[in-house]
XYZ file of N, CA and C in Angstrom:
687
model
N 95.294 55.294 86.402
C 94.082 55.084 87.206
C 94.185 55.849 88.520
N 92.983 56.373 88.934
C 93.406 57.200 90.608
C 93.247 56.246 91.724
N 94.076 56.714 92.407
C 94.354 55.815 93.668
C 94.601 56.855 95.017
N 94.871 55.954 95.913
C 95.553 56.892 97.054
C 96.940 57.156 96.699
N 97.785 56.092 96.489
C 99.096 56.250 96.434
C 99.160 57.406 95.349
N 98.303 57.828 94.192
C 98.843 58.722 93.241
C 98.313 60.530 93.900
N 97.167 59.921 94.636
C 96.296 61.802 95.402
C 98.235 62.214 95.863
N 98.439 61.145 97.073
C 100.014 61.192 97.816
C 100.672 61.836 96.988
N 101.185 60.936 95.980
C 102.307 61.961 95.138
C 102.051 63.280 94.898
N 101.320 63.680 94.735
C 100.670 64.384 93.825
C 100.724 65.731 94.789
N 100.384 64.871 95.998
C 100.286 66.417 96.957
C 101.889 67.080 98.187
N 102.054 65.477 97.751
C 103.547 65.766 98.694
C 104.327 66.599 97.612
N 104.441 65.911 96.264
C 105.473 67.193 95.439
C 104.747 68.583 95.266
N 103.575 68.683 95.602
C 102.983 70.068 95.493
C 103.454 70.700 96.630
N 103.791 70.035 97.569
C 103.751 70.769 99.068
C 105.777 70.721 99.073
N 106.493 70.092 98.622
C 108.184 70.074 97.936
C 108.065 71.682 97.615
N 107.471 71.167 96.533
C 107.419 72.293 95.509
C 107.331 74.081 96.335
N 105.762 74.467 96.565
C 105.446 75.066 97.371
C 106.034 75.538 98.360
N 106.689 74.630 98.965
C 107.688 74.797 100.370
C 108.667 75.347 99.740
N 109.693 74.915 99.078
C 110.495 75.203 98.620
C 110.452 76.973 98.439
N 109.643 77.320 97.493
C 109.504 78.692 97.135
C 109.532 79.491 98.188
N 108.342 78.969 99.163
C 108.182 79.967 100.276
C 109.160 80.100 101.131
N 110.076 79.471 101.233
C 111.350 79.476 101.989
C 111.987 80.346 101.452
N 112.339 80.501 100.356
C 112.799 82.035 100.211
C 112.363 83.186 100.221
N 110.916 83.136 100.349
C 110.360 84.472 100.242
C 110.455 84.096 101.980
N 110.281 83.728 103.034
C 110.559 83.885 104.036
C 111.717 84.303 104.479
N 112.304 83.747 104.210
C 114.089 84.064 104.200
C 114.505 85.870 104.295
N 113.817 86.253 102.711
C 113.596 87.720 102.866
C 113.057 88.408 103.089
N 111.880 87.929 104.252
C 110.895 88.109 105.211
C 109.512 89.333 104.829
N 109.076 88.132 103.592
C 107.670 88.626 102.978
C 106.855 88.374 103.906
N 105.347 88.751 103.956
C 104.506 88.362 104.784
C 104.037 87.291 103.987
N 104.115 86.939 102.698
C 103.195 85.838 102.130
C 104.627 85.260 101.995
N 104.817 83.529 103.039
C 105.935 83.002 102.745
C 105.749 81.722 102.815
N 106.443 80.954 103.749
C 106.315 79.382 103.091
C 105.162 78.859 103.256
N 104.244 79.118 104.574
C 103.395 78.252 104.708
C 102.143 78.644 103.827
N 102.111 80.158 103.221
C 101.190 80.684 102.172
C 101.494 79.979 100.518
N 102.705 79.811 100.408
C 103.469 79.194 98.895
C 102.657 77.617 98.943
N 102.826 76.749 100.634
C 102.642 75.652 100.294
C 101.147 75.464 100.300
N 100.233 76.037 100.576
C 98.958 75.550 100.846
C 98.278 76.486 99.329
N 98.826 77.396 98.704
C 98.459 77.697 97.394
C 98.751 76.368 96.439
N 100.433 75.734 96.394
C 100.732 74.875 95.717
C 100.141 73.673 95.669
N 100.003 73.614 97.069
C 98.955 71.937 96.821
C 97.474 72.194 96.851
N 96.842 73.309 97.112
C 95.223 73.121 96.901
C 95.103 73.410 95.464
N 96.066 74.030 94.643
C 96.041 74.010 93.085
C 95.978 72.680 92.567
N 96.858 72.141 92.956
C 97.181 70.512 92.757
C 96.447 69.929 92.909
N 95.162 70.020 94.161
C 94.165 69.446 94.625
C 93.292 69.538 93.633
N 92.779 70.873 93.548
C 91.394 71.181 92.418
C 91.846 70.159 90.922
N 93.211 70.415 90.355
C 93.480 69.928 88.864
C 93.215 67.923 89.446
N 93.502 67.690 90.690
C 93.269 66.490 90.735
C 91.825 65.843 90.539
N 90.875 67.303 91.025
C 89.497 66.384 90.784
C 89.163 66.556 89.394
N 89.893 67.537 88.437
C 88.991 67.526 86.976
C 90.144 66.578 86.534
N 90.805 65.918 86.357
C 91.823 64.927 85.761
C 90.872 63.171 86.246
N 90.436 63.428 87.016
C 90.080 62.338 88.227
C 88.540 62.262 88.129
N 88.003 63.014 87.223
C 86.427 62.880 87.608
C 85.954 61.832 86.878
N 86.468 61.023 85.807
C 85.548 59.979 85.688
C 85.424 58.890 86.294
N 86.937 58.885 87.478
C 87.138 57.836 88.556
C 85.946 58.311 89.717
N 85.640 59.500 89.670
C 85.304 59.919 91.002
C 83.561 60.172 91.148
N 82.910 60.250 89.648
C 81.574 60.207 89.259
C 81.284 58.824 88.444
N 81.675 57.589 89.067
C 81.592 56.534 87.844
C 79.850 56.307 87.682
N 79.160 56.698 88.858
C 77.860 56.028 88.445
C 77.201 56.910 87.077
N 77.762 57.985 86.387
C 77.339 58.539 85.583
C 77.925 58.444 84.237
N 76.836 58.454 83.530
C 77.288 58.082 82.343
C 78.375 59.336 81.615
N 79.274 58.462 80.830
C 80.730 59.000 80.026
C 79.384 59.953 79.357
N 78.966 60.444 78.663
C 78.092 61.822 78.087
C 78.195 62.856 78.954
N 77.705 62.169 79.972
C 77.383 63.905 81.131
C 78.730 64.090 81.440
N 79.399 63.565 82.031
C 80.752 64.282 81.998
C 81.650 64.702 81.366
N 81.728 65.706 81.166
C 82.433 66.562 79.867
C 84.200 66.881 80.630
N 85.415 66.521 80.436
C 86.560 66.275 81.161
C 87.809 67.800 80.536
N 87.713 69.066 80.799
C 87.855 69.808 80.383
C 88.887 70.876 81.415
N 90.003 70.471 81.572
C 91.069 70.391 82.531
C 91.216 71.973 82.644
N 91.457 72.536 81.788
C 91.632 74.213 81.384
C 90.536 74.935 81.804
N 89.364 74.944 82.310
C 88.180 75.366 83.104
C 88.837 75.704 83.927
N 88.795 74.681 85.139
C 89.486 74.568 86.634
C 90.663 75.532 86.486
N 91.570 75.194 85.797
C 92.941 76.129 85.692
C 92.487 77.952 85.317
N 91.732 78.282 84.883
C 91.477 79.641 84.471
C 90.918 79.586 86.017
N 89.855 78.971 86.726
C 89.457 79.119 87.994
C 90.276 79.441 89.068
N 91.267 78.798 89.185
C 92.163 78.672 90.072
C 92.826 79.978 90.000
N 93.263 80.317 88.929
C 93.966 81.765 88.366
C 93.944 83.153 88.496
N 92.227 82.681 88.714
C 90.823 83.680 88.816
C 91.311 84.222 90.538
N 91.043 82.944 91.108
C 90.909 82.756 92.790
C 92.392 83.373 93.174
N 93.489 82.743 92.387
C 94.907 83.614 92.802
C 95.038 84.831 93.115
N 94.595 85.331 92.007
C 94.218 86.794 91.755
C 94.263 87.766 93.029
N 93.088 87.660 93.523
C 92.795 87.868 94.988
C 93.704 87.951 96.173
N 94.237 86.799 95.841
C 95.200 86.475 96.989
C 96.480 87.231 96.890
N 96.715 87.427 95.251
C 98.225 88.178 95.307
C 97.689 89.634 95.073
N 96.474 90.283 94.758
C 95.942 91.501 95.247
C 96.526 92.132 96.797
N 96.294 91.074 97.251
C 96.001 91.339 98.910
C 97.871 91.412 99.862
N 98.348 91.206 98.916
C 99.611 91.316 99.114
C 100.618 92.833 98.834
N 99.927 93.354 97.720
C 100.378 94.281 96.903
C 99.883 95.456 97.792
N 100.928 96.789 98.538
C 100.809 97.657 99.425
C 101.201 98.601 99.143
N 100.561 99.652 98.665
C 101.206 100.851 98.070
C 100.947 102.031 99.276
N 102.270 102.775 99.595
C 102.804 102.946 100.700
C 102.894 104.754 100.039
N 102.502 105.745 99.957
C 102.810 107.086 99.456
C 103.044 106.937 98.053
N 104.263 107.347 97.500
C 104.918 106.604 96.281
C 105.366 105.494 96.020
N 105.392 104.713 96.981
C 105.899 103.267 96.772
C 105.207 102.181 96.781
N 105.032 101.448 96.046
C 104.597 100.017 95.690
C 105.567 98.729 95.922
N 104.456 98.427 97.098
C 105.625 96.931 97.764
C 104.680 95.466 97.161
N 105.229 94.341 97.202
C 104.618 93.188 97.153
C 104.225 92.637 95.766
N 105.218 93.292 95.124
C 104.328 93.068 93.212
C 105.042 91.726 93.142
N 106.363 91.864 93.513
C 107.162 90.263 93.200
C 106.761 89.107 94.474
N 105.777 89.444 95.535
C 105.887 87.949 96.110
C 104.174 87.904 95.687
N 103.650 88.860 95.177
C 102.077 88.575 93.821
C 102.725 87.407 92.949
N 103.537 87.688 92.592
C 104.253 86.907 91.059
C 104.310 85.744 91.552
N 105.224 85.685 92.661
C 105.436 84.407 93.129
C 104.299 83.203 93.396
N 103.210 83.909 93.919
C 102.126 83.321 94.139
C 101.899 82.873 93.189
N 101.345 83.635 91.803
C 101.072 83.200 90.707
C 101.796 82.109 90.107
N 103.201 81.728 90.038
C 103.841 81.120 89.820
C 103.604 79.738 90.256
N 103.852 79.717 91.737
C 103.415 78.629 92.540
C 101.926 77.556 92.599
N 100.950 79.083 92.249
C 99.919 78.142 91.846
C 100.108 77.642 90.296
N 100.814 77.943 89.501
C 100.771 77.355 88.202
C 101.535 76.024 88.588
N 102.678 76.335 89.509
C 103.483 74.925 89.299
C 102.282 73.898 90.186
N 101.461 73.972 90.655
C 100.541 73.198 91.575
C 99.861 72.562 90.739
N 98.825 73.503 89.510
C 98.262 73.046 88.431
C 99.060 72.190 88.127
N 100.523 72.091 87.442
C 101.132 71.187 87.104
C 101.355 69.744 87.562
N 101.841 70.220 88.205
C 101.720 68.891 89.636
C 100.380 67.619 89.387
N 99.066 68.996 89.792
C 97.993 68.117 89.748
C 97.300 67.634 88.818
N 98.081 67.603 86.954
C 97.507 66.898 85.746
C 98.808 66.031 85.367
N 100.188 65.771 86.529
C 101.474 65.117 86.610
C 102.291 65.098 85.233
N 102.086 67.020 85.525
C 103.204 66.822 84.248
C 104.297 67.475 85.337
N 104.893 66.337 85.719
C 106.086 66.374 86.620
C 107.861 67.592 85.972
N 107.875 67.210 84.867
C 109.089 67.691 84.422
C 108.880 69.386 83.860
N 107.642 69.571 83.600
C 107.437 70.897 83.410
C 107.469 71.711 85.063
N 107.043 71.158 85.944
C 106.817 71.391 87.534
C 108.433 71.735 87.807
N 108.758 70.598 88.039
C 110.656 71.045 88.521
C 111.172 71.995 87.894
N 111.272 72.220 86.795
C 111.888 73.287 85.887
C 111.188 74.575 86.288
N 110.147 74.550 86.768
C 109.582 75.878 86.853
C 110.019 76.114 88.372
N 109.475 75.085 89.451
C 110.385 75.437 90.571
C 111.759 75.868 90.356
N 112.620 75.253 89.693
C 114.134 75.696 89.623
C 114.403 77.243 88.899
N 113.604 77.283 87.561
C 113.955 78.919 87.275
C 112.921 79.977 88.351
N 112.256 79.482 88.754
C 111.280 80.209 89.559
C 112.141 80.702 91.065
N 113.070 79.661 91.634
C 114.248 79.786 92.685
C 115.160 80.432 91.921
N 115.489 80.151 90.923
C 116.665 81.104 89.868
C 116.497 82.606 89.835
N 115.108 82.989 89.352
C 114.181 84.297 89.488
C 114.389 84.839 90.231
N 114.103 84.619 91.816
C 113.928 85.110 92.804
C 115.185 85.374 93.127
N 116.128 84.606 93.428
C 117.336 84.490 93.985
C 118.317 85.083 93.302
N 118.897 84.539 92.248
C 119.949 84.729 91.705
C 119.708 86.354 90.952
N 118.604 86.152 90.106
C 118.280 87.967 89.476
C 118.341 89.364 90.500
N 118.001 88.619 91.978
C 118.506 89.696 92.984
C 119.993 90.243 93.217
N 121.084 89.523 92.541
C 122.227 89.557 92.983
C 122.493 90.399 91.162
N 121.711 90.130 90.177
C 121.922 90.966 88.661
C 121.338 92.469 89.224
N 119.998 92.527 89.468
C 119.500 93.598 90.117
C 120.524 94.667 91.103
N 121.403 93.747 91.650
C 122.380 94.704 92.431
C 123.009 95.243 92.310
N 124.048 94.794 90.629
C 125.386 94.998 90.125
C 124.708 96.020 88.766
N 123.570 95.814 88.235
C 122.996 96.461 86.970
C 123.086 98.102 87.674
N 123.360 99.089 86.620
C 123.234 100.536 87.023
C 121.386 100.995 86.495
N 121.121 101.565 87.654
C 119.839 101.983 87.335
C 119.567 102.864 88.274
N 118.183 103.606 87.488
C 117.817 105.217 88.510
C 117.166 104.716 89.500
N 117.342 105.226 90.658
C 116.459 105.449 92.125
C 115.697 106.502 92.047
N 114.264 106.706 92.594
C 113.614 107.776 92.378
C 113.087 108.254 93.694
N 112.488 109.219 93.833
C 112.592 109.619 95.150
C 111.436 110.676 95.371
N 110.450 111.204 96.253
C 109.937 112.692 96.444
C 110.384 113.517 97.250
N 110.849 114.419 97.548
C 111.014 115.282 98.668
C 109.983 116.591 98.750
N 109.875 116.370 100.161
C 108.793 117.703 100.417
C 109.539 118.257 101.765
N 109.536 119.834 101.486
C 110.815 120.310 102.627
C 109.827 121.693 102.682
N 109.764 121.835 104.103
C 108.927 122.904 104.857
C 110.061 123.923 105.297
N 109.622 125.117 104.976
C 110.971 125.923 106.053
C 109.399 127.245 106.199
N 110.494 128.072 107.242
C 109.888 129.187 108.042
C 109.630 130.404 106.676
N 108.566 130.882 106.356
C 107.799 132.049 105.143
C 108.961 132.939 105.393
N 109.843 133.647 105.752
C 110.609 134.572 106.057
C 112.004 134.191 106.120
N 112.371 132.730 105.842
C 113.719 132.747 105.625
C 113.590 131.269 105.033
N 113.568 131.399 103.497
C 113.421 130.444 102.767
C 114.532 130.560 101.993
N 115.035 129.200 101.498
C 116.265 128.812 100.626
C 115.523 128.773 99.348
N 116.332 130.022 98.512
C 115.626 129.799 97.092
C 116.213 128.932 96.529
N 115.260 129.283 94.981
C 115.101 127.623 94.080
C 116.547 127.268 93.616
N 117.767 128.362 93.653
C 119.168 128.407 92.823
C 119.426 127.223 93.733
N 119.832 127.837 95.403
C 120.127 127.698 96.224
C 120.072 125.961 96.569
N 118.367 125.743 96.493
C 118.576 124.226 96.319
C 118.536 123.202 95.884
N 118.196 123.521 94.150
C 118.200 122.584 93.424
C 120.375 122.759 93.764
N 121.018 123.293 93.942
C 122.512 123.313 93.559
C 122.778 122.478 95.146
N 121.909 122.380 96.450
C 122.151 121.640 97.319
C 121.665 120.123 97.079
N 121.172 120.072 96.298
C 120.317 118.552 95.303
C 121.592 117.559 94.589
N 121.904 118.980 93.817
C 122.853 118.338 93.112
C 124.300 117.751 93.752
N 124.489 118.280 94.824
C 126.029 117.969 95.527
C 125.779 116.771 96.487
N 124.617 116.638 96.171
C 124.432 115.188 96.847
C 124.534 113.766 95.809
N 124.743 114.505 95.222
C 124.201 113.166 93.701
C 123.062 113.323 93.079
N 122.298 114.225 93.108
C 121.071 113.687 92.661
C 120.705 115.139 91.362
N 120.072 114.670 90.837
C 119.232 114.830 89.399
C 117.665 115.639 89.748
N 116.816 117.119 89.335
C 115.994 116.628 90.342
C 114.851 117.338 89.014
N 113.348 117.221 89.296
C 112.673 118.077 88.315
C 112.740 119.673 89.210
N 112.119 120.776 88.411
C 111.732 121.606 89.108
C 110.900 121.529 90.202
N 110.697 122.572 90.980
C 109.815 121.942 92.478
C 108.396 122.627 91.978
N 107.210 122.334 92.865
C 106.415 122.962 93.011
C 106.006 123.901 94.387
N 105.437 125.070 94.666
C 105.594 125.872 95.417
C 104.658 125.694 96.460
N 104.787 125.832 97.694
C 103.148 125.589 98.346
C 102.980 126.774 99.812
N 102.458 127.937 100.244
C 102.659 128.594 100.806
C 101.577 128.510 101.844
N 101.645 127.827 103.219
C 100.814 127.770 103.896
C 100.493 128.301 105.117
N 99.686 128.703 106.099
C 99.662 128.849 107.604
C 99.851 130.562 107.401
N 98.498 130.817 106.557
C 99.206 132.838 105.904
C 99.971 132.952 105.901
N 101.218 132.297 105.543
C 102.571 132.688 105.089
C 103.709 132.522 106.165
N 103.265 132.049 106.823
C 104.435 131.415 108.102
C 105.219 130.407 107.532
N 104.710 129.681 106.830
C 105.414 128.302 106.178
C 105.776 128.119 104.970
N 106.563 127.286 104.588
C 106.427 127.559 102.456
C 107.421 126.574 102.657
N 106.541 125.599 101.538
C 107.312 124.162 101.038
C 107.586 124.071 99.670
N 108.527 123.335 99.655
C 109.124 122.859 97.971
C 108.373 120.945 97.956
N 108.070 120.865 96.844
C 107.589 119.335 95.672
C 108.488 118.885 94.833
N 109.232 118.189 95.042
C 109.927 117.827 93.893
C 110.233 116.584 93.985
N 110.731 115.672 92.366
C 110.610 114.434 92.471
C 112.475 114.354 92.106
N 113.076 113.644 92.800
C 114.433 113.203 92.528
C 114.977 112.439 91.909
N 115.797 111.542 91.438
C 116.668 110.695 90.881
C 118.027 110.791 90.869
N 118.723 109.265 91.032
C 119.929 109.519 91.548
C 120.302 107.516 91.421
N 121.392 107.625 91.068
C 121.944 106.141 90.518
C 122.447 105.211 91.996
N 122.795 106.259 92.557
C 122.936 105.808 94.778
C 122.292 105.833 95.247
N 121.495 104.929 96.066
C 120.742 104.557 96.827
C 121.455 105.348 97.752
N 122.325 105.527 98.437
C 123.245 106.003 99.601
C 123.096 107.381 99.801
N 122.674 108.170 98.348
C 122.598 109.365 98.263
C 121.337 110.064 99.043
N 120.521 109.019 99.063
C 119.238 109.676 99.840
C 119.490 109.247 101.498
N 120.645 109.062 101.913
C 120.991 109.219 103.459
C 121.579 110.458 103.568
N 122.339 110.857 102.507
C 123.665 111.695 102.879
C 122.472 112.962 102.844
N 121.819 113.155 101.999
C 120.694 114.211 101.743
C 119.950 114.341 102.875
N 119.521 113.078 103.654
C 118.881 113.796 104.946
C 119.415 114.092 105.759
N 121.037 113.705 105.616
C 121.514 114.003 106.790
C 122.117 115.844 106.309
N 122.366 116.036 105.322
C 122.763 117.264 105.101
C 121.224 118.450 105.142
N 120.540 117.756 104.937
C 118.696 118.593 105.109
C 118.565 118.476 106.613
N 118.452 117.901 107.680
C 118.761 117.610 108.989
C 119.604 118.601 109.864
N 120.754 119.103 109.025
C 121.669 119.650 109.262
C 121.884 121.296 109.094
N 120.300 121.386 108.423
C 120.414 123.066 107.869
C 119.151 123.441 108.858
N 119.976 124.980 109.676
C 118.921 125.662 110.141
C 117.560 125.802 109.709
N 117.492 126.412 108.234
C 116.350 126.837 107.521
C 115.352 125.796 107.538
N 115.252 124.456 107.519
C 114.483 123.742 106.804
C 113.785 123.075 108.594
N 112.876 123.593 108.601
C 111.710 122.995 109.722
C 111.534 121.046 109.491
N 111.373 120.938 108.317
C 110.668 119.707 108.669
C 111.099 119.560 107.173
N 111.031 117.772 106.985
C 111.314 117.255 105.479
C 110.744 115.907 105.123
N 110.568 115.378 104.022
C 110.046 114.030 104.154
C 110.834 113.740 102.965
N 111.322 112.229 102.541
C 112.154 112.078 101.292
C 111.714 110.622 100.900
N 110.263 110.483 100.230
C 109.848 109.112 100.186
C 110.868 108.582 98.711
N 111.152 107.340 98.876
C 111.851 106.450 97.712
C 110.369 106.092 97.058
N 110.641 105.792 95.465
C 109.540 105.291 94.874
C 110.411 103.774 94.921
N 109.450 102.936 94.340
C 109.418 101.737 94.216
C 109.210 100.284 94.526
N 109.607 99.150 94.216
C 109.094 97.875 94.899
C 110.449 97.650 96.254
């Protein structure tokens, strides 16, 4: 039956819950963090409370007109998430930031839904692998071998340019892997840049590279964006 004492439960473990999450995405200092986790988690909780709750909450109407159809609200809510973990997601040149604290959101409002039709034991478990997710897979993510990817765009002076031998073989003594470049000759010929996309299993490798590109007369100017989240 609905009561006050059950809205209570209902919203304090949404806001447990919620909190919980966002504390770690704060921790690793997302912009969407605890106090965004907890007010997704319990207004999810909230909405599933009024379609669970509506024949307590419309009694003067007759059981016909109210049709009690819990999975509506939940595609709604899902709908409305959407948005919110859109607005998170920042794609920066080649790089795409914010896809995993999107997820998180998503997550959080599901465990809220949960919460608010009290299926309690599906809720905890999802908080716990959902803290498992975040946390612990960061520390697999660290030790797993995988490619880093990278762009470099390197400007030098039209009249004393490092050919292509020259630096794909300065690419390589850094660690890195690279495609062919593309050519770009600008300012009537005062200037001339190389395009190329990199890869390389060291993250570390794209310091040592600017500092050795930094370090060469020839090269005017350079940019070395990382792809990824």
């Amino acid at each position: 039956m609905y009561g006050y004492s059950i809205v209570i439960l209902h919203l304090l473990a949404a806001l447990v819950a919620g909190g919980i999450i966002g504390l770690e995405r704060t921790y690793n200092g997302r912009p969407a963090g605890f106090r965004t986790h907890t007010l997704v988690c319990m207004a999810s909780s909230l909405l599933m409370l009024v379609t669970v709750y509506q024949l307590e909450l419309l009694p003067a109407l007759p059981i016909q007109v109210v049709r009690i159809d819990p999975t509506r609200m939940a595609q709604g809510i899902m709908t409305g998430i959407g948005f919110l973990g859109a607005g998170v997601i920042v794609k920066e040149r080649m790089s795409v930031r914010g896809l995993t604290t999107a997820a998180s959101i998503w997550i959080t409002a599901t465990i809220g839904i949960l919460i608010g039709i009290g299926f309690y034991f599906a809720a905890i478990m999802g908080v716990l692998l959902t803290l498992g997710t975040l946390s612990a897979f960061r520390l697999i993510e660290s030790t797993v071998p995988s490619l880093h990817y990278g762009r470099l765009q390197l400007r030098m002076p039209g009249k004393s340019v490092i050919n292509e031998t020259q630096l794909l073989e300065l690419i390589r003594n850094q660690g890195f892997a690279s495609s062919r470049p593309s050519y770009h000759l600008q300012n009537s010929g005062e200037t001339f840049e190389y395009h190329l996309t990199l890869r390389t299993r060291d993250r570390d490798n794209y310091r040592r590279l600017a500092e050795v590109l930094a370090g060469n007369d020839k090269v005017l100017e350079f940019n070395i964006v990382r792809m990824g989240d």
